PDB file of C-alpha atoms in Angstrom:
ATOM      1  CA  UNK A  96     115.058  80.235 119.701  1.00 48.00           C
ATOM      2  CA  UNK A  97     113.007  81.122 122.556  1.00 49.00           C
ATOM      3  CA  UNK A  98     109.022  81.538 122.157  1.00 51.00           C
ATOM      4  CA  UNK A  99     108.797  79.563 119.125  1.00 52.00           C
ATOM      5  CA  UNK A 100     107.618  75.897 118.789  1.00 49.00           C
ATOM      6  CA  UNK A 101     110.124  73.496 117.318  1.00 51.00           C
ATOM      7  CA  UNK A 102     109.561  70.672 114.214  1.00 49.00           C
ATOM      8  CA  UNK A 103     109.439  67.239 115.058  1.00 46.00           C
ATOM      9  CA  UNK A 104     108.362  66.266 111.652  1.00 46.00           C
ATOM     10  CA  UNK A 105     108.856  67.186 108.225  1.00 55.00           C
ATOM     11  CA  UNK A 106     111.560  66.982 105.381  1.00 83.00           C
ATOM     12  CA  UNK A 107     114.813  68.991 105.393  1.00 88.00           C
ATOM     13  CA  UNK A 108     113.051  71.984 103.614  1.00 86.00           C
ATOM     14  CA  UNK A 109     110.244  71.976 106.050  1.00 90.00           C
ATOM     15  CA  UNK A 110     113.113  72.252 109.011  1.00 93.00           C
ATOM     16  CA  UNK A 111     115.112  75.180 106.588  1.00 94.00           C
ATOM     17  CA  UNK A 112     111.939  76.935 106.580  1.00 95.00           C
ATOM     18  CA  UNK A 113     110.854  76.702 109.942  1.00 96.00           C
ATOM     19  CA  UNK A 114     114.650  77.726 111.029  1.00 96.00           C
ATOM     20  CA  UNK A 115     114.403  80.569 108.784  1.00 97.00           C
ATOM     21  CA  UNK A 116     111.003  81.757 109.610  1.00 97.00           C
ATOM     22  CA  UNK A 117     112.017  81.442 113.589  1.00 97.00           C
ATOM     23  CA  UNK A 118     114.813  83.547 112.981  1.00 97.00           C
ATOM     24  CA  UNK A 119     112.715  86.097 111.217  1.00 97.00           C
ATOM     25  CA  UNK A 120     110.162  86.402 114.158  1.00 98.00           C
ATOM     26  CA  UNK A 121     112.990  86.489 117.098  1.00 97.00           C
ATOM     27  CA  UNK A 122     114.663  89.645 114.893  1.00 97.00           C
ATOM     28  CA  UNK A 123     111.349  91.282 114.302  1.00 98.00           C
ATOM     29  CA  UNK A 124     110.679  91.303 117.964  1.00 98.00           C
ATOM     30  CA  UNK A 125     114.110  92.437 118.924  1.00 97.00           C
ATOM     31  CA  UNK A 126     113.815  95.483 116.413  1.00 97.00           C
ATOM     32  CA  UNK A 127     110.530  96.069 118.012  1.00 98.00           C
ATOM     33  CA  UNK A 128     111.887  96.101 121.369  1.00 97.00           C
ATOM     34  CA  UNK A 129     114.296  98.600 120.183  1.00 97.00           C
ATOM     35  CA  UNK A 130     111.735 100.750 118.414  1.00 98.00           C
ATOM     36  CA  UNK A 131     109.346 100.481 121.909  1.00 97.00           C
ATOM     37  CA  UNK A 132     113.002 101.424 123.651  1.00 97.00           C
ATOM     38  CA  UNK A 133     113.690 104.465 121.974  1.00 97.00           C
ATOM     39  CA  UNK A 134     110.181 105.899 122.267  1.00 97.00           C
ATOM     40  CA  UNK A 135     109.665 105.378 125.689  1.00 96.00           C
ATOM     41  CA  UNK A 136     112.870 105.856 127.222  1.00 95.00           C
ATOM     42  CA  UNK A 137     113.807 108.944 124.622  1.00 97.00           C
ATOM     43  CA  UNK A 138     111.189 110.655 122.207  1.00 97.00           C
ATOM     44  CA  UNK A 139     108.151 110.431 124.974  1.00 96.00           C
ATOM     45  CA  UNK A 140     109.742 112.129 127.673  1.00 95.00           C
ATOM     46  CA  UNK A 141     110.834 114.829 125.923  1.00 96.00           C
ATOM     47  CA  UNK A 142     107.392 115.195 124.644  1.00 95.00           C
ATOM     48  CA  UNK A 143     106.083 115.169 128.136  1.00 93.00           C
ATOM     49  CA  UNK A 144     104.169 118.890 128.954  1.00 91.00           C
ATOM     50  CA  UNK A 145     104.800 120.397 131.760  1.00 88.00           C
ATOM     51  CA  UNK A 146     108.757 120.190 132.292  1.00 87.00           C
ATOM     52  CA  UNK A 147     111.023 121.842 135.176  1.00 88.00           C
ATOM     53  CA  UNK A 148     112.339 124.485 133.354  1.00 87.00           C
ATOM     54  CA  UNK A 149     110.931 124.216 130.329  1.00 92.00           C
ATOM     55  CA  UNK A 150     111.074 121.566 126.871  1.00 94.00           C
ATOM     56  CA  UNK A 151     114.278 120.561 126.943  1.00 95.00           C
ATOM     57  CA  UNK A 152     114.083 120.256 123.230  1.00 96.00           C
ATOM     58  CA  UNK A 153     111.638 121.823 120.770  1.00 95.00           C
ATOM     59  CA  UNK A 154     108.846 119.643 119.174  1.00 94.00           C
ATOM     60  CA  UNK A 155     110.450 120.907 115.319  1.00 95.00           C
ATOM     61  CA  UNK A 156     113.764 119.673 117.163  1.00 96.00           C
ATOM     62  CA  UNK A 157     112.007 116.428 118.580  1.00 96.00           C
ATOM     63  CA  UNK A 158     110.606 115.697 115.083  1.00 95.00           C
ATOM     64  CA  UNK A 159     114.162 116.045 113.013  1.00 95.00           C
ATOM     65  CA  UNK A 160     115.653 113.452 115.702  1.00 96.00           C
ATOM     66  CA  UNK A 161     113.418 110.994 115.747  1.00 96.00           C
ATOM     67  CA  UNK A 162     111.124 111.311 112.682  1.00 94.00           C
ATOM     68  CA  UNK A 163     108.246 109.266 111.690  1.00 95.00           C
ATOM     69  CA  UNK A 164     109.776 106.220 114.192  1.00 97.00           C
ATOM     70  CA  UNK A 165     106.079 105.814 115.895  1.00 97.00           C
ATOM     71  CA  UNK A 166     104.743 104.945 112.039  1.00 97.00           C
ATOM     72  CA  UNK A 167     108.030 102.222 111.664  1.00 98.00           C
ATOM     73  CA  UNK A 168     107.042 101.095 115.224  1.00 98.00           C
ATOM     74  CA  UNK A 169     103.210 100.588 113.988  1.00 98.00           C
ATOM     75  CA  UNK A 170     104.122  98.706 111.057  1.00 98.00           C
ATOM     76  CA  UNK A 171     106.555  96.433 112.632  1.00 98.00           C
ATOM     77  CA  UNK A 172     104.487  95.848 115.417  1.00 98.00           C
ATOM     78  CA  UNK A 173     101.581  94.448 112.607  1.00 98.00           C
ATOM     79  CA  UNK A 174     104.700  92.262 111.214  1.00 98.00           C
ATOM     80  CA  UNK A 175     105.625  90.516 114.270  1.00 98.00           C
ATOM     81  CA  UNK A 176     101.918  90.138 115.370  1.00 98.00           C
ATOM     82  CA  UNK A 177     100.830  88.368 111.977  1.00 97.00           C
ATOM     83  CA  UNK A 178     104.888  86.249 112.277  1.00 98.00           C
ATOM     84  CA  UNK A 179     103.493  85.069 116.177  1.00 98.00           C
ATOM     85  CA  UNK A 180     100.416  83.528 114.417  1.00 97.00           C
ATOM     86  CA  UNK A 181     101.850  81.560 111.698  1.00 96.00           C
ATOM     87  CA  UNK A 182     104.639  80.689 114.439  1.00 96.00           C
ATOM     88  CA  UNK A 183     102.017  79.071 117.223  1.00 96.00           C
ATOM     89  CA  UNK A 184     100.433  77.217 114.984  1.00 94.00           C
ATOM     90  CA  UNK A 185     103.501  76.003 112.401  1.00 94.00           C
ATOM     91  CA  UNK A 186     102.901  72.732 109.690  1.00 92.00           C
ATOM     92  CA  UNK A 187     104.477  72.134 106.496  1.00 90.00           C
ATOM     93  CA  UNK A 188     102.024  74.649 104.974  1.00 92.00           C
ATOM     94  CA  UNK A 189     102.289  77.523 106.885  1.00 93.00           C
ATOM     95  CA  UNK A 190     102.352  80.788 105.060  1.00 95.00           C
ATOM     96  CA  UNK A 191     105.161  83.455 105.982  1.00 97.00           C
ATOM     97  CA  UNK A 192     104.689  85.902 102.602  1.00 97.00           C
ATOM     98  CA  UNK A 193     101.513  86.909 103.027  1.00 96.00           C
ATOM     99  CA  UNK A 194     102.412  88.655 106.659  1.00 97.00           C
ATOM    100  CA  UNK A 195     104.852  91.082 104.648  1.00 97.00           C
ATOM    101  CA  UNK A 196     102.718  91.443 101.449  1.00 96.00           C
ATOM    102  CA  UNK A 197      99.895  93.212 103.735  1.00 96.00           C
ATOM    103  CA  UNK A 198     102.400  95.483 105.459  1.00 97.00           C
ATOM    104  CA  UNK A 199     103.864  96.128 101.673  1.00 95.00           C
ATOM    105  CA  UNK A 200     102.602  99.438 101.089  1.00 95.00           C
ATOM    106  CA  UNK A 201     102.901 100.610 104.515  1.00 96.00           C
ATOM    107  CA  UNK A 202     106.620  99.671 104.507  1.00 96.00           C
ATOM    108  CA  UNK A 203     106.627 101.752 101.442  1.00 94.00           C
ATOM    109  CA  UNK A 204     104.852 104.361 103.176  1.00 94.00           C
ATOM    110  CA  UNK A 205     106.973 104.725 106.245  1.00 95.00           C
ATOM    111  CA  UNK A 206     110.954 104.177 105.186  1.00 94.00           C
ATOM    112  CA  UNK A 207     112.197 106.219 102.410  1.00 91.00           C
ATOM    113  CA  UNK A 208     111.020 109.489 104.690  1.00 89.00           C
ATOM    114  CA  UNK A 209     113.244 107.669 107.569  1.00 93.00           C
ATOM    115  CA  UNK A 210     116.027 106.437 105.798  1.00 90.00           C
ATOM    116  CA  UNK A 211     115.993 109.828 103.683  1.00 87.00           C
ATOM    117  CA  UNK A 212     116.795 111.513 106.282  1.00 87.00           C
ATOM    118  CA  UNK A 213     118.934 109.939 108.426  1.00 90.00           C
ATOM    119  CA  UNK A 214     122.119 112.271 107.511  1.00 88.00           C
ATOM    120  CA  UNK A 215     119.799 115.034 108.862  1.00 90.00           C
ATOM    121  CA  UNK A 216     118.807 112.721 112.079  1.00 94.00           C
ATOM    122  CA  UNK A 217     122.277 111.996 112.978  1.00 93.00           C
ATOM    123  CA  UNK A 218     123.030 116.186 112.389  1.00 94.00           C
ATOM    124  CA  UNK A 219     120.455 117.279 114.590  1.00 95.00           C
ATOM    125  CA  UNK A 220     120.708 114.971 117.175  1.00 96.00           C
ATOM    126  CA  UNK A 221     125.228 116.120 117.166  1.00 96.00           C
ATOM    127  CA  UNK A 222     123.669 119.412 116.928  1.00 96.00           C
ATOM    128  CA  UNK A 223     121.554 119.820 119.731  1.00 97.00           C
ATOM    129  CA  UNK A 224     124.036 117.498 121.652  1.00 97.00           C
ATOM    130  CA  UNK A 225     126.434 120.473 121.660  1.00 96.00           C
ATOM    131  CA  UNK A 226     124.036 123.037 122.072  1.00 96.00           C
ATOM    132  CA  UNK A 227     121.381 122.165 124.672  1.00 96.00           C
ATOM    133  CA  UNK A 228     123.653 120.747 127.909  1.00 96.00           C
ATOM    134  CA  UNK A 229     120.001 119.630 129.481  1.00 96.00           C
ATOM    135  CA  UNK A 230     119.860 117.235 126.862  1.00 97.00           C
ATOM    136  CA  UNK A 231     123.426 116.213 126.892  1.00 97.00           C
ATOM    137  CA  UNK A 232     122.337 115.358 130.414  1.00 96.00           C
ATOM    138  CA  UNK A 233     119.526 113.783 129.808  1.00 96.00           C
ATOM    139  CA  UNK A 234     121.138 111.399 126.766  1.00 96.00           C
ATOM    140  CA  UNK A 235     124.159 110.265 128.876  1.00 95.00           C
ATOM    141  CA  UNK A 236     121.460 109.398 132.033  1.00 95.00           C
ATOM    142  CA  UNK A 237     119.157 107.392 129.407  1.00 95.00           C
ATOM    143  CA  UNK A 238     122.079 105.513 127.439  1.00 95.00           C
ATOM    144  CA  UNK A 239     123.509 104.737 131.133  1.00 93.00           C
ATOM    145  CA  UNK A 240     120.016 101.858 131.654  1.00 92.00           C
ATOM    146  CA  UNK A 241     120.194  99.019 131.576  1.00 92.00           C
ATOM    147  CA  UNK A 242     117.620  98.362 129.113  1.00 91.00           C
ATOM    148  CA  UNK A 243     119.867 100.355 126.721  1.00 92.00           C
ATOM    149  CA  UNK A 244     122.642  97.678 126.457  1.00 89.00           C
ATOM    150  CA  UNK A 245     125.025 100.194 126.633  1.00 87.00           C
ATOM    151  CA  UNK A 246     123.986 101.684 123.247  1.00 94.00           C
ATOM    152  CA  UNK A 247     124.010 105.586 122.561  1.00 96.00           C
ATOM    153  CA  UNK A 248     120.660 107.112 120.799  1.00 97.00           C
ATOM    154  CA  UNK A 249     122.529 107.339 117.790  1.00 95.00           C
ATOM    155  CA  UNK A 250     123.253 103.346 117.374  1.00 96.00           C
ATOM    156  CA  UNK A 251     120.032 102.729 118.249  1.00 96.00           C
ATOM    157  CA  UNK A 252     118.446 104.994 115.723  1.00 96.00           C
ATOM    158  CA  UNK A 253     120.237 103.566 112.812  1.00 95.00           C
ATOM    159  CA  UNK A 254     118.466 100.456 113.184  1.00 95.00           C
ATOM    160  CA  UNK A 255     115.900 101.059 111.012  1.00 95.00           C
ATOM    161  CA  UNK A 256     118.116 101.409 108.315  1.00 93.00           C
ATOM    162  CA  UNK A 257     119.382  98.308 108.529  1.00 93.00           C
ATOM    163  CA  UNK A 258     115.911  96.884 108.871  1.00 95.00           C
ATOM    164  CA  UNK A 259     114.917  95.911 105.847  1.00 95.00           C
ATOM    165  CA  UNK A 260     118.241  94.491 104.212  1.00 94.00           C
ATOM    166  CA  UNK A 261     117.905  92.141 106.853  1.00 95.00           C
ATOM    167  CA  UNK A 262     114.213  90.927 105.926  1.00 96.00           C
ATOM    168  CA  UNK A 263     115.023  90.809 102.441  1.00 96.00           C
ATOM    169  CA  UNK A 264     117.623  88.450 103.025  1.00 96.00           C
ATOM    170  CA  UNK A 265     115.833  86.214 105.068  1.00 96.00           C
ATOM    171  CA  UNK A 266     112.752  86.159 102.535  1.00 97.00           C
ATOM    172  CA  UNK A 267     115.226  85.357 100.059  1.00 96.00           C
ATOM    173  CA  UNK A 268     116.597  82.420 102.015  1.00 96.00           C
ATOM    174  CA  UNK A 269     113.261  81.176 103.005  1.00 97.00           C
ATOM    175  CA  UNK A 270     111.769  81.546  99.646  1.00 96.00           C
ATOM    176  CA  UNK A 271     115.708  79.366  98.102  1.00 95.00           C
ATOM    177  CA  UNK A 272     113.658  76.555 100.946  1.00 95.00           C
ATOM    178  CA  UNK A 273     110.066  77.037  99.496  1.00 95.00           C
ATOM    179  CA  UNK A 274     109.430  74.199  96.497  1.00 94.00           C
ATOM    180  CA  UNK A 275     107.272  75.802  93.630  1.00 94.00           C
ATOM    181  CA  UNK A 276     104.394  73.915  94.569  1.00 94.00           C
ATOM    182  CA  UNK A 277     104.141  74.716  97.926  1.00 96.00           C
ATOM    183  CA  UNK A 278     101.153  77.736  99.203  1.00 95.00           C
ATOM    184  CA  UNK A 279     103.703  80.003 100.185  1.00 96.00           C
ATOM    185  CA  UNK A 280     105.935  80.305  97.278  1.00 97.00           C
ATOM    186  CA  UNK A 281     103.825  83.217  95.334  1.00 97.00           C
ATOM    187  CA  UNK A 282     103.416  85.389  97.709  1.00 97.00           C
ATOM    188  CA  UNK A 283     106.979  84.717  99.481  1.00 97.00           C
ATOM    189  CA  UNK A 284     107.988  85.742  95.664  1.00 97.00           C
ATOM    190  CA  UNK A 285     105.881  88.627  96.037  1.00 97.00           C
ATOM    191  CA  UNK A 286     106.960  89.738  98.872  1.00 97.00           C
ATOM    192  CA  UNK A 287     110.559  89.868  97.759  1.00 97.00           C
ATOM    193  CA  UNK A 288     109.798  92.235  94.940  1.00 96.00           C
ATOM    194  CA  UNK A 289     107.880  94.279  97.718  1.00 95.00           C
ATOM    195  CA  UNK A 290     110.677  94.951  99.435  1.00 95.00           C
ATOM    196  CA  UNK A 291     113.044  95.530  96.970  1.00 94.00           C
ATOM    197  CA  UNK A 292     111.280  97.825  95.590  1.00 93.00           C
ATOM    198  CA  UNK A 293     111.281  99.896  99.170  1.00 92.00           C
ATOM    199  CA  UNK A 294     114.779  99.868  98.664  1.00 91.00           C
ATOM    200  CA  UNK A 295     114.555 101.396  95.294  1.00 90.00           C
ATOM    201  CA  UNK A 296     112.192 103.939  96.274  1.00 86.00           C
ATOM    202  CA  UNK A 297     115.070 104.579  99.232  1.00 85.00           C
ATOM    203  CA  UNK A 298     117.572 104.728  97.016  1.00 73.00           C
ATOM    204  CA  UNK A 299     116.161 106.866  94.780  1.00 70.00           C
ATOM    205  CA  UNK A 300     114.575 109.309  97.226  1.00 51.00           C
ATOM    206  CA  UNK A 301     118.020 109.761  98.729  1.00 56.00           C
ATOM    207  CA  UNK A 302     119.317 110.473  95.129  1.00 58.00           C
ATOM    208  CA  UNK A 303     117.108 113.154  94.718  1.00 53.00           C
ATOM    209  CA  UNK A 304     117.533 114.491  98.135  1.00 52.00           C
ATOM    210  CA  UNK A 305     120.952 114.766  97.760  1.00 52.00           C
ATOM    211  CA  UNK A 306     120.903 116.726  94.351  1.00 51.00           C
ATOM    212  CA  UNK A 307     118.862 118.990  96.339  1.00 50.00           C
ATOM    213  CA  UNK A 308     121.017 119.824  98.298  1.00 50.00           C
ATOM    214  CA  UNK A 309     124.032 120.266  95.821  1.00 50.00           C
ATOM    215  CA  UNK A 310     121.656 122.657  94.669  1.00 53.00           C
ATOM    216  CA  UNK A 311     121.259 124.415  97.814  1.00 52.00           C
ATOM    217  CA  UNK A 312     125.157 124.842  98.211  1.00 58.00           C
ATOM    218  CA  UNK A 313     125.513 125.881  95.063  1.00 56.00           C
ATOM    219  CA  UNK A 314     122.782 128.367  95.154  1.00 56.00           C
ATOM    220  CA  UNK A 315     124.901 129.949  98.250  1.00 57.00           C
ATOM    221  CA  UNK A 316     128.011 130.196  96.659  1.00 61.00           C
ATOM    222  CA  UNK A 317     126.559 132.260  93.383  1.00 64.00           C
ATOM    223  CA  UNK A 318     126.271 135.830  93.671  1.00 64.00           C
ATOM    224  CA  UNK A 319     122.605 136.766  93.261  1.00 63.00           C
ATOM    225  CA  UNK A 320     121.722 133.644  92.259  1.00 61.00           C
ATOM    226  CA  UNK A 321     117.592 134.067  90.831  1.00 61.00           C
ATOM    227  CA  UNK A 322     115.404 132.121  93.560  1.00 57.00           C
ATOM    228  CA  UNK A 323     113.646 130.216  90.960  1.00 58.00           C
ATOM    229  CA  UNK A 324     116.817 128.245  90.329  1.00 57.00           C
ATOM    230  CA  UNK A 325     115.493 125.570  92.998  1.00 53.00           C
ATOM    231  CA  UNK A 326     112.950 124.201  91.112  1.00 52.00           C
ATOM    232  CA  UNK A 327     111.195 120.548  91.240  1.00 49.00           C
ATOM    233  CA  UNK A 328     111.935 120.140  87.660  1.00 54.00           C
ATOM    234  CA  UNK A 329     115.149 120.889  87.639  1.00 57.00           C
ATOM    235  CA  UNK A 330     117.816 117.550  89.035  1.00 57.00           C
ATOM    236  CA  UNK A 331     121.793 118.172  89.801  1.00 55.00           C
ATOM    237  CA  UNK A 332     123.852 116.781  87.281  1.00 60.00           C
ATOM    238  CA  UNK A 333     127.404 117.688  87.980  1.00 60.00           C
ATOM    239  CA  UNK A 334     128.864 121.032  89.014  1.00 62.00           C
ATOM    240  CA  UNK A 335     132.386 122.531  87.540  1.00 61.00           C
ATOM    241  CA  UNK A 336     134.377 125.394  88.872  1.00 65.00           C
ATOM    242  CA  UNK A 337     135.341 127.914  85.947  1.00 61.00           C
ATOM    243  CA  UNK A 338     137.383 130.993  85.708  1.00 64.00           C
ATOM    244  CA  UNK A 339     135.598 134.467  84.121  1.00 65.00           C
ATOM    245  CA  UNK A 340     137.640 135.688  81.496  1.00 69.00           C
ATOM    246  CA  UNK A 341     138.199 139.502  80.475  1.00 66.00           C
ATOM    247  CA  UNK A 342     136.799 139.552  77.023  1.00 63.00           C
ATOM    248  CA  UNK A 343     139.411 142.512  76.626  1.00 62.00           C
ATOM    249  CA  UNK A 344     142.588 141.353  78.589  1.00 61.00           C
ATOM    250  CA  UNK A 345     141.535 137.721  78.019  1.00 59.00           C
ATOM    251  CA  UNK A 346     143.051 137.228  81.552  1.00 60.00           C
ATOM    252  CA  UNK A 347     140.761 135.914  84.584  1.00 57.00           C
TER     253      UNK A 347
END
């Protein structure tokens, strides 16, 4: 892999490690190239004041496409930083955990809201696809660079969602290569539960979000349904059609 050092000594877990860990840096800086991509050749321009004819979206508009992608971009940005250090300066003691276990809460911080969402992402960007032809024009000029790699908005966005399967695996992998003894097998540990439990947390956020939801549609479809219906302490548990009967007739 390019940019990182090579290991000219060690035993076979040392090399499994350093394979693993090499791999994790080149991905983490080609998911932050992607993240940089998207931001500068997408959600800043159409943030830029002052354009002929007017915003060719609106900022509420702006914000349902692209969401909190400047936070992921932060975070991951920390990630690859701290992965560069350990990297330039690799022995049979470096320390790969501990980069992940400081970004832990962060991660925690900045996903479920993304990954939550991204039904709603991938509906407003259709939606104002169709509507707006500006920014029809504008997406088909951007996708066209070269920098792009002849990937749509929409393929690029949903790599964030894959983001953190992909860590987990690789922790998991370099942690199967870490002996018990060795500095980094705590906190590589750690670090595993970390993210796992990100991807509970987006799990169960979606859950909830889509029970929501039932309960909006189903709040539509009843007649006069009372407004407090929609409640935080209420959850969706299943929803059945029935038939009124006549309590005279006994017909429907």
């Amino acid at each position: 892999l390019t940019g990182v050092p090579s290991v000219t000594t060690g035993n076979k877990a040392d090399f499994a490690r350093h394979h693993i860990a090499s791999e994790l840096l080149q991905t983490e800086k080609n998911f932050v190239k992607i993240l940089n991509l998207i931001l500068k050749e997408f959600m800043s321009p159409l943030e830029q004041p002052g354009q002929r004819g007017g915003p060719i979206l609106q900022h509420e508009e702006i914000k349902r496409i692209f969401g909190n992608i400047p936070d992921i971009l932060n975070v991951h940005t920390r990630i690859m930083n701290g992965l560069e250090q350990q990297m330039a300066q690799w022995n049979c003691n470096s320390c790969i955990g501990e980069v992940l276990l400081k970004e832990a809460e962060d991660l925690l911080r900045v996903y479920p809201p993304f990954v939550n969402y991204f039904e709603m992402t991938k509906e407003a960007l259709i939606q104002c696809d169709r509507q707006y032809p500006r920014f029809h024009a504008f997406l088909k000029f951007n996708e066209l660079r070269v920098e792009c790699g002849r990937q749509t908005l929409a393929e690029l966005l949903i790599t964030p969602v894959q983001r953190i399967p992909r860590i987990l695996l690789l922790l998991q992998d370099l942690l199967k290569h870490t002996d018990s003894s060795h500095n980094d097998h705590t906190p590589l540990k750690h670090a595993v539960e970390a993210l796992k439990t990100v991807m509970t947390n987006i799990n169960e956020d979606k859950r909830k979000t889509e029970q929501q939801m039932h309960m909006f549609e189903m709040m539509k479809d009843i007649e006069e349904c009372p407004a407090n219906l929609l409640s935080s302490h209420r959850s969706f548990i299943s929803r059945f059609d029935v038939v009124e009967v006549n309590s005279v007739t006994g017909k429907g």
